[in-house]
Each structure stands twice: as C-alpha cells, then as structure tokens.
PDB file of C-alpha atoms in Angstrom:
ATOM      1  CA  UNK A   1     102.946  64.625  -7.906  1.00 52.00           C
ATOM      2  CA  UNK A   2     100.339  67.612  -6.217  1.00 76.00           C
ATOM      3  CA  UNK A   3     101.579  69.769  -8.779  1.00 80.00           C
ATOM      4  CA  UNK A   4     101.255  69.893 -12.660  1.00 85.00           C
ATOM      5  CA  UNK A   5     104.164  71.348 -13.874  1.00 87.00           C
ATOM      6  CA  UNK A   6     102.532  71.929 -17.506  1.00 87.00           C
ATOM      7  CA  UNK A   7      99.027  73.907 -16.204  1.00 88.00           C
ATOM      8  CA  UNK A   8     101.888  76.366 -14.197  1.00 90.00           C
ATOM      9  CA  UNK A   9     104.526  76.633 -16.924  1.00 93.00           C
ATOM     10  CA  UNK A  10     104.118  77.063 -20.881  1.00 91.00           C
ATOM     11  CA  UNK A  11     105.813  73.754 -22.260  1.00 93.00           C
ATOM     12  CA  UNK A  12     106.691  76.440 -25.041  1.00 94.00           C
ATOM     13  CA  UNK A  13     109.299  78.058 -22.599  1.00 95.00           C
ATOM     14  CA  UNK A  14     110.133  75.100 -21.559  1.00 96.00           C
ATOM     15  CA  UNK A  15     110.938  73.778 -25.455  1.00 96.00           C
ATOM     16  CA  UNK A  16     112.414  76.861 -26.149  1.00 97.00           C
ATOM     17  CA  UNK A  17     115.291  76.638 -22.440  1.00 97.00           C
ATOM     18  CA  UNK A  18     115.802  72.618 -23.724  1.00 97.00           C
ATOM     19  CA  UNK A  19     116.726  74.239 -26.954  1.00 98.00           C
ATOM     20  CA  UNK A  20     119.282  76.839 -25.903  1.00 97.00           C
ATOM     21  CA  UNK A  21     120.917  74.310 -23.679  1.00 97.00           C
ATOM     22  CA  UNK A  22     121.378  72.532 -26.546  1.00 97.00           C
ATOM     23  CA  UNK A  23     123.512  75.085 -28.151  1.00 96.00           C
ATOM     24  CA  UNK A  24     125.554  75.690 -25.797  1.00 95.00           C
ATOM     25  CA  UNK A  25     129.245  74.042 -25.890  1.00 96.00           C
ATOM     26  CA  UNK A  26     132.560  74.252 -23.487  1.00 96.00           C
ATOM     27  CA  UNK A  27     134.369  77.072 -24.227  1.00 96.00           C
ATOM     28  CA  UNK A  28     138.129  76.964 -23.589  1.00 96.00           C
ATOM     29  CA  UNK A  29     138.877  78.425 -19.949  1.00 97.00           C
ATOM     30  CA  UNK A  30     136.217  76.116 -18.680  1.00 97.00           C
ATOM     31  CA  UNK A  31     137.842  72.953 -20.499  1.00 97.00           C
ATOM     32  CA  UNK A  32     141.027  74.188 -19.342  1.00 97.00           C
ATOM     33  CA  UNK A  33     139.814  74.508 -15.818  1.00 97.00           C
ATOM     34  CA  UNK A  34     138.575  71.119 -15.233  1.00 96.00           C
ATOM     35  CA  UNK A  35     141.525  70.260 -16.857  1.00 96.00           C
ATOM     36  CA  UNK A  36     143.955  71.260 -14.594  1.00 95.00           C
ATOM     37  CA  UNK A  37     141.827  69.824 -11.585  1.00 95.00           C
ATOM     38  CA  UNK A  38     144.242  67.089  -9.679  1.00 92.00           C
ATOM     39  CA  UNK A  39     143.679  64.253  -7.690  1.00 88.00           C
ATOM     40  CA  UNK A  40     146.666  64.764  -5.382  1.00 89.00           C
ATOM     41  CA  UNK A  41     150.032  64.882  -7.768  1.00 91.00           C
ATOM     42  CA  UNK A  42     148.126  63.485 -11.110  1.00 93.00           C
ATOM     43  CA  UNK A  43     145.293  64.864 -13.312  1.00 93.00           C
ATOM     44  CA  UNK A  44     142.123  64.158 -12.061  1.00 92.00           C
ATOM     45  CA  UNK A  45     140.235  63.739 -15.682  1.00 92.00           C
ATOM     46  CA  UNK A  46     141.932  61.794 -18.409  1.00 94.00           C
ATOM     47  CA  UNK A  47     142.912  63.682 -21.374  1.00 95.00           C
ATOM     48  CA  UNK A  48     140.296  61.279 -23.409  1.00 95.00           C
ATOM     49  CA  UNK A  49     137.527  62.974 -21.351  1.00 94.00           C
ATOM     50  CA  UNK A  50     138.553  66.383 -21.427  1.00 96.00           C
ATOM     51  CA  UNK A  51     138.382  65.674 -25.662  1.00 96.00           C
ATOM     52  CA  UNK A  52     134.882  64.265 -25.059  1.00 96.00           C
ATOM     53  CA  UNK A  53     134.016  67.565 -23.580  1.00 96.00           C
ATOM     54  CA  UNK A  54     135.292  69.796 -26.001  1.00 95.00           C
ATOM     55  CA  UNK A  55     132.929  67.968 -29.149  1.00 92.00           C
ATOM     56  CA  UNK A  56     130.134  67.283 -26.603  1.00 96.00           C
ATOM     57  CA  UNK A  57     126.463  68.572 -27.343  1.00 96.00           C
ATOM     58  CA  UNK A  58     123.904  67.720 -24.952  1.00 97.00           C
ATOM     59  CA  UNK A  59     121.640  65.223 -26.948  1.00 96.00           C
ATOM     60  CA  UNK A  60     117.926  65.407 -28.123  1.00 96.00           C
ATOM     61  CA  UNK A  61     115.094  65.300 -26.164  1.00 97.00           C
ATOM     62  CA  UNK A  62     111.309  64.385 -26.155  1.00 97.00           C
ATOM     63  CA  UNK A  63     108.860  67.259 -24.390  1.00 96.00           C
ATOM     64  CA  UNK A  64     105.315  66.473 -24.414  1.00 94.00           C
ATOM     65  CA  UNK A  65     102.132  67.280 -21.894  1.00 91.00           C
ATOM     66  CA  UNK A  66     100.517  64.300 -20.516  1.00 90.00           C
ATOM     67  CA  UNK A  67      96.054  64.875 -20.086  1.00 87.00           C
ATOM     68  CA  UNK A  68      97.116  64.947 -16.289  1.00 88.00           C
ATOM     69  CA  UNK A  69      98.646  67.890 -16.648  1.00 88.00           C
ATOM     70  CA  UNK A  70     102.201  66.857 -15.902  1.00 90.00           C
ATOM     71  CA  UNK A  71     105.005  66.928 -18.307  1.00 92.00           C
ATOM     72  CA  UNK A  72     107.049  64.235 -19.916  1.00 94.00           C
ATOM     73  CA  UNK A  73     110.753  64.580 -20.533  1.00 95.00           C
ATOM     74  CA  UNK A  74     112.848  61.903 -22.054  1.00 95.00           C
ATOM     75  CA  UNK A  75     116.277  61.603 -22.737  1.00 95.00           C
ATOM     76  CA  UNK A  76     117.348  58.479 -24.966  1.00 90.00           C
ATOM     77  CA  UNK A  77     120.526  58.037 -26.357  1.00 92.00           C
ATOM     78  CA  UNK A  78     124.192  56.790 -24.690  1.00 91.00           C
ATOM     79  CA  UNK A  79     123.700  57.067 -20.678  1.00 87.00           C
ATOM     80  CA  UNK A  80     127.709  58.949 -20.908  1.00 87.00           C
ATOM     81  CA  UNK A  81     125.377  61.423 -22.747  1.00 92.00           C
ATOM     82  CA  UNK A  82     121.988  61.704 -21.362  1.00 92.00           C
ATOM     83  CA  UNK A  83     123.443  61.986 -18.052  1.00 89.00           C
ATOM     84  CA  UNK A  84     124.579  65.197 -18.843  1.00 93.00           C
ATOM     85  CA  UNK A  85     120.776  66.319 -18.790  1.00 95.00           C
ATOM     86  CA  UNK A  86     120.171  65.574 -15.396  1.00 91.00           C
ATOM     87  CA  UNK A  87     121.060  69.699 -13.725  1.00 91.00           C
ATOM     88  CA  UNK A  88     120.249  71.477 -16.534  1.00 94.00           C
ATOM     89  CA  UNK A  89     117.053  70.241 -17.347  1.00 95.00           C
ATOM     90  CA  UNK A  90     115.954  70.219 -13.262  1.00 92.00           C
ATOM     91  CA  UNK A  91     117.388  73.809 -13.080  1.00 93.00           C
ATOM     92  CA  UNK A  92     115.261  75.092 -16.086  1.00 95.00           C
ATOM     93  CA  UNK A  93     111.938  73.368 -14.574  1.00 93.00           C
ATOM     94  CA  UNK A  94     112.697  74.529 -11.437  1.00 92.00           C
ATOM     95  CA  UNK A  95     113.282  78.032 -12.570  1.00 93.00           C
ATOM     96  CA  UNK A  96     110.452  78.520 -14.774  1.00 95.00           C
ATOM     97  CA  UNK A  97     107.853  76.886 -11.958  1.00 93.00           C
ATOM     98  CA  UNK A  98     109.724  79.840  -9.593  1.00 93.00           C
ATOM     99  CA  UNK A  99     109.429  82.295 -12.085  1.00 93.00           C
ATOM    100  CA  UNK A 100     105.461  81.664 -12.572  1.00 94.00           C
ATOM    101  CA  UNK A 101     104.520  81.210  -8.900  1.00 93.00           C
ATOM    102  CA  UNK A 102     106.461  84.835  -8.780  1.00 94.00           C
ATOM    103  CA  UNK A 103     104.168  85.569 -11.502  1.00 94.00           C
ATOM    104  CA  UNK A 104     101.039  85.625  -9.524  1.00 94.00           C
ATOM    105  CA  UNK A 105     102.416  88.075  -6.637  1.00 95.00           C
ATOM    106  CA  UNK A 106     102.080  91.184  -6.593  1.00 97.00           C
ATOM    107  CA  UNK A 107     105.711  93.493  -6.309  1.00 96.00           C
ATOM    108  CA  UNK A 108     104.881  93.578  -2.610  1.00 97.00           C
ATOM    109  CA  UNK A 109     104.392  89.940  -2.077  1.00 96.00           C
ATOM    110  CA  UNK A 110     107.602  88.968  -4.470  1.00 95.00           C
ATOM    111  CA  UNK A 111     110.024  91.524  -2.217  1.00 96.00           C
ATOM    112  CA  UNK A 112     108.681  89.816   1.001  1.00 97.00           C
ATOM    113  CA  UNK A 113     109.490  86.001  -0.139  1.00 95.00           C
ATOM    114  CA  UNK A 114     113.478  87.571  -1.169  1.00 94.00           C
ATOM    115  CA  UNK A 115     113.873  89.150   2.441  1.00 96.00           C
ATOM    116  CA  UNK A 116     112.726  85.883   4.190  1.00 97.00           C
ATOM    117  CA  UNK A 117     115.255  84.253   2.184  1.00 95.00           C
ATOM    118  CA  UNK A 118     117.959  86.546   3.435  1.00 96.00           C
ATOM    119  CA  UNK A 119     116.456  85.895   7.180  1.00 97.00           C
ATOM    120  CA  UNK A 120     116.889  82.550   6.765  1.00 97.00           C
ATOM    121  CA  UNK A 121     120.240  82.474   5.337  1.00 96.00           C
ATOM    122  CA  UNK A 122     121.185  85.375   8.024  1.00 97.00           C
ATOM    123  CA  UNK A 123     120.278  82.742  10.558  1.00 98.00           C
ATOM    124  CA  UNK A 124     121.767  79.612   8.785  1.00 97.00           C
ATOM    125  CA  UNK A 125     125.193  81.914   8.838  1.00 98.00           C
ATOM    126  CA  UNK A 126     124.713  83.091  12.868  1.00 97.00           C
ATOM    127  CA  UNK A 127     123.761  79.557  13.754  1.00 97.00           C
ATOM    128  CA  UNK A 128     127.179  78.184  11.472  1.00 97.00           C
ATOM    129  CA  UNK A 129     129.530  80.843  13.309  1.00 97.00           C
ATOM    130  CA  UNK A 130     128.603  79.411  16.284  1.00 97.00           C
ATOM    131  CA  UNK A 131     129.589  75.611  15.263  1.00 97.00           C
ATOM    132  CA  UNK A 132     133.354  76.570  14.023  1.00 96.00           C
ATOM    133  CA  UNK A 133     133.933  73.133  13.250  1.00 97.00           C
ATOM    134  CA  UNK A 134     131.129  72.201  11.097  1.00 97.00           C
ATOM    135  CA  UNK A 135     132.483  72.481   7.246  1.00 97.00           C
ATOM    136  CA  UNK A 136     130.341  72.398   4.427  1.00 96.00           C
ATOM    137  CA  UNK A 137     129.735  72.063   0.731  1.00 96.00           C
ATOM    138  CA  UNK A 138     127.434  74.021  -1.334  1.00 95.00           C
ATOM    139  CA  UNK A 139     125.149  71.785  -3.553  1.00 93.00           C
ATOM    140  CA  UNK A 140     122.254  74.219  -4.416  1.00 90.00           C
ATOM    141  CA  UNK A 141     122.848  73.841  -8.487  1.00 90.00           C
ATOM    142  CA  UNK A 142     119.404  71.979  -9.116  1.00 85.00           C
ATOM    143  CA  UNK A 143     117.199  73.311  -6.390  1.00 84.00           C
ATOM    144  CA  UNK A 144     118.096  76.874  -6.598  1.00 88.00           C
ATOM    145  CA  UNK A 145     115.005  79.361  -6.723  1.00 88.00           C
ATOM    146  CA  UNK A 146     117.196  81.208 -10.279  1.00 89.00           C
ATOM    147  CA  UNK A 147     121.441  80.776 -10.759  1.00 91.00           C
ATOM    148  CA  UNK A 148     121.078  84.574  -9.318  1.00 93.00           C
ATOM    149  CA  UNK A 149     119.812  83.604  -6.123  1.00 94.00           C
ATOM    150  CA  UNK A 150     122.332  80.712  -5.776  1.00 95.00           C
ATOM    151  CA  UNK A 151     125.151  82.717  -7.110  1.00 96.00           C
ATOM    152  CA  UNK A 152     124.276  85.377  -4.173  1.00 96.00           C
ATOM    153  CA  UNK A 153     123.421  82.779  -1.366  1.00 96.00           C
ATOM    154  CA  UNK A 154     127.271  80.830  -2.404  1.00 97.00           C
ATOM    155  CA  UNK A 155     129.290  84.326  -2.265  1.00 97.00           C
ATOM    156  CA  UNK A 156     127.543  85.556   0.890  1.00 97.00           C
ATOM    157  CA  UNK A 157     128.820  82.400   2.380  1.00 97.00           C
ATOM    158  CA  UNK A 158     131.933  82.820   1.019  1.00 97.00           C
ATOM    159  CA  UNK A 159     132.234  85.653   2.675  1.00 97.00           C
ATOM    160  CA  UNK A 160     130.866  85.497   5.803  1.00 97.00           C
ATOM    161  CA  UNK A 161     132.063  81.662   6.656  1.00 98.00           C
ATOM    162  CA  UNK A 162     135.124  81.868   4.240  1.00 96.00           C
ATOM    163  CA  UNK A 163     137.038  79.057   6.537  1.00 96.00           C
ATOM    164  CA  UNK A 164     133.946  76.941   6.853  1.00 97.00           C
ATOM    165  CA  UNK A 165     132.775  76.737   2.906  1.00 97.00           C
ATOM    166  CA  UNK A 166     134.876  74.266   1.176  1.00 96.00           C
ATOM    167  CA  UNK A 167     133.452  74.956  -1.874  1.00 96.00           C
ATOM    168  CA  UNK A 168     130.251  74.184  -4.575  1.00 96.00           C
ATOM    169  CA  UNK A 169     129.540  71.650  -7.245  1.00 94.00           C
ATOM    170  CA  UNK A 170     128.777  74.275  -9.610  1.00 95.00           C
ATOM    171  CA  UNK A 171     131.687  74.636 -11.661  1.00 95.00           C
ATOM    172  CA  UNK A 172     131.026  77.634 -13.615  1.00 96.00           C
ATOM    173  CA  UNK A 173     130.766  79.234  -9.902  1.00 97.00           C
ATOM    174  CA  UNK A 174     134.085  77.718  -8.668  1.00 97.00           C
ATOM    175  CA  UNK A 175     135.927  78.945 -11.773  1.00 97.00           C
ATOM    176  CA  UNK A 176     134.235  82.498 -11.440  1.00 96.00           C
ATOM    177  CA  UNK A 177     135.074  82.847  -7.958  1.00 96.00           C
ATOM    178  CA  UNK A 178     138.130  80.830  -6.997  1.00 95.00           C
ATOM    179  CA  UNK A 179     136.534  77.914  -5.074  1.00 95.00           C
ATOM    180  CA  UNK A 180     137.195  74.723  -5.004  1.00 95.00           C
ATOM    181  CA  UNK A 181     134.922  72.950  -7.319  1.00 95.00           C
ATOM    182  CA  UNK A 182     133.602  69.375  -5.430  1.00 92.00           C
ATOM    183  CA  UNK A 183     131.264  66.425  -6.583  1.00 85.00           C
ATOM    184  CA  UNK A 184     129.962  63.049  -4.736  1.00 76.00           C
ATOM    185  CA  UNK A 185     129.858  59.727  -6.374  1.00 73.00           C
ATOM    186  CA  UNK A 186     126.666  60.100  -7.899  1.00 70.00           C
ATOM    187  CA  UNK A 187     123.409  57.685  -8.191  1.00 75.00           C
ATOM    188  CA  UNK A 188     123.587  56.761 -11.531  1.00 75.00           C
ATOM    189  CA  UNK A 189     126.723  54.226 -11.631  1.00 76.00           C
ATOM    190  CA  UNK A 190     125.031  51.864  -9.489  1.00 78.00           C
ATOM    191  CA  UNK A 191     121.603  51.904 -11.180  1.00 76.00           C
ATOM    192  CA  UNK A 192     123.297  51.297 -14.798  1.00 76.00           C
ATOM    193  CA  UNK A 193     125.619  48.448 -13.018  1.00 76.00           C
ATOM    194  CA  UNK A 194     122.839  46.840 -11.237  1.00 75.00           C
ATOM    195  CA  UNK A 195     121.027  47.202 -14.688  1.00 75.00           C
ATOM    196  CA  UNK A 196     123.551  45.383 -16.321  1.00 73.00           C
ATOM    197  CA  UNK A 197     123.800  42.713 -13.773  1.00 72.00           C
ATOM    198  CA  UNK A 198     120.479  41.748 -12.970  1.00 68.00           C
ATOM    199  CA  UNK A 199     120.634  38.721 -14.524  1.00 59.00           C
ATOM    200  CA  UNK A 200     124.341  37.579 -13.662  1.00 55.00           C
ATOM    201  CA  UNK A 201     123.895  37.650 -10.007  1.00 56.00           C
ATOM    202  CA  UNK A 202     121.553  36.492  -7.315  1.00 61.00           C
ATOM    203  CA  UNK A 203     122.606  39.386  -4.671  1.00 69.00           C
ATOM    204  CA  UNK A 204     122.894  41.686  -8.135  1.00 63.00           C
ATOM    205  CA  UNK A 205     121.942  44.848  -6.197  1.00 65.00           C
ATOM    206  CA  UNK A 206     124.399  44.146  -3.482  1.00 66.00           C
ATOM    207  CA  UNK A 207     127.302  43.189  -5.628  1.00 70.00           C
ATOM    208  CA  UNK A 208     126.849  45.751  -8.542  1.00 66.00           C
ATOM    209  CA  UNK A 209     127.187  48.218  -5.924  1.00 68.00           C
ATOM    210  CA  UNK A 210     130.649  46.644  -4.652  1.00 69.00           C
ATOM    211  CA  UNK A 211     131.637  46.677  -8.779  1.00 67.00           C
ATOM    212  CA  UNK A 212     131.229  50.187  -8.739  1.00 63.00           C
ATOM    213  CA  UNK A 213     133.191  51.068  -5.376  1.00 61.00           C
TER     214      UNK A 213
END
C-alpha cells in the first residue's frame, strides 16, 4: 500500500497491544450474554461453543518490519482460532496509525478533525430523519478512528434515530447499552471451503460456496 504502517507506528506499541489482547479472556456476563442470544425459540450458540469461549486465548502471533517499511502480521494455528484475530488486531493498527497522524497536529488542528466528524455525523443523522424507512446496522468495530469515537458515534445514533438503528456488531457495545447485537455471514467460510475443495471439484469456487449456504 501508499502507506508504511511501521515508519508511522513503533512496532514496539504495536507488540506490546498484540500482547495485552492476548491476556485478555471472557469474563462471565459477556459469556452469559451471548449465551442467552436466540435464534427465534432455541439458543442461537451451542453450549459446546459457549465452553470454547470460556477456555479461549487468542493464539500467538508473528510481528516483524519488512525493509519496505510495511509490517508483517501472521497468525498460524487452527483457522476456529486465528479467526478470532481478525477485529482486534485491525482495530489496534488502525488505532495506533490514528493516534500518530494525531500526533503530528497541533491541539488546534486535532479539535478541528473531531468537530468535522460531528458535522458529518450531524448530517448523516438530518439526511437519515428524512428517509424514515431506511434501517440500519452499525458495523464501525474495525474502522473506527479509537472504541471512544465509535462508542460516541453508536449512542448518538441511538439516540437520535432510536427506531431506525437496529443495532451493532460490537458486542461489548450491545451488552453495555441494550442493543441488539447483529453479525453477517462472514468471508472466511467460503475461502477455507473453497480451500478445501479445490481439488474435488471443477466449478470448486462455485460449489464450495453452495456447501457453505
């Protein structure tokens, strides 16, 4: 890409975010919470999964700075386990590149790019009341300028558009603040299916993606 990530942030900080993610486990309310999530009458999670969960540790990781500048970060182990890098590891990146372009501004500069975010969510929220029948979904988790700013942008929707939010895909945020937590059918089950059936099928793209639906 234009930008290289490890000439803007210190791979140290990086290392050192990686690191506390590692340490940190479910803790009860949250295990409870996705446990009690339903899929109409029935439990939406199997019992199995919420076990997984409660033992689960995100696992190791390789960090290193390539001579272009850019960094490397590898995940290998079980894909049921390195999946669970995918947010985390975007969100710290994405924070610490936010926190060092903030780094360069001066306090003038860094209060002007928060009040043209308000402007522009101002007039995402005037141009939503206006559409009373458009619903949506908040999905800011990885892209997020800090979990601050996203916890602030999510409640001020909540509030202003409370019957046109249906909820986030943060869970943490949907437990906090008693919305409905949502996901999509993500990318990765059809890359590991087609991976595994590369070789079995002529159409394998085409009918690995049927498998998974």
């Amino acid at each position: 890409t234009s930008v290289s990530l490890g000439r803007k942030i210190s791979i140290v900080r990086v290392r050192e975010e990686l690191d506390n993610a590692r340490e940190l486990r479910f803790q009860p309310d949250e295990l409870d919470f996705v446990a009690n999530q339903k899929n109409g009458d029935k439990a939406l999670f199997p019992k199995e999964f919420i076990c997984f969960l409660r033992d689960f540790r995100l696992p190791p990781y390789e960090l290193k700075e390539k001579d272009n500048g850019q960094l490397d970060l590898t995940f290998s182990d079980m894909w049921v386990k390195t999946q669970f890098w995918e947010v985390p590891a975007l969100r710290i990146v994405q924070r610490l590149y936010n926190e060092a372009l903030m780094a360069e501004m001066s306090v003038e500069e860094k209060r002007s790019v928060y009040r043209t975010g308000e402007e522009r969510m101002r007039q995402k929220i005037d141009r939503l009341r206006t559409r009373p029948d458009v619903m949506f979904v908040d999905y800011g988790t990885r892209r997020a300028d800090s979990p601050n700013w996203h916890e602030h942008t999510l409640l001020t929707y909540r509030n202003e558009l409370p019957e046109q939010i249906l909820g986030t895909s943060n869970v943490l945020f949907a437990m906090r603040h008693g919305l409905e937590p949502f996901g999509t059918i993500a990318h990765a089950p059809f890359m590991v299916m087609e991976a595994m059936m590369r070789s079995a099928a002529k159409n394998h793209a085409r009918a690995s993606h049927m498998r998974v639906l």
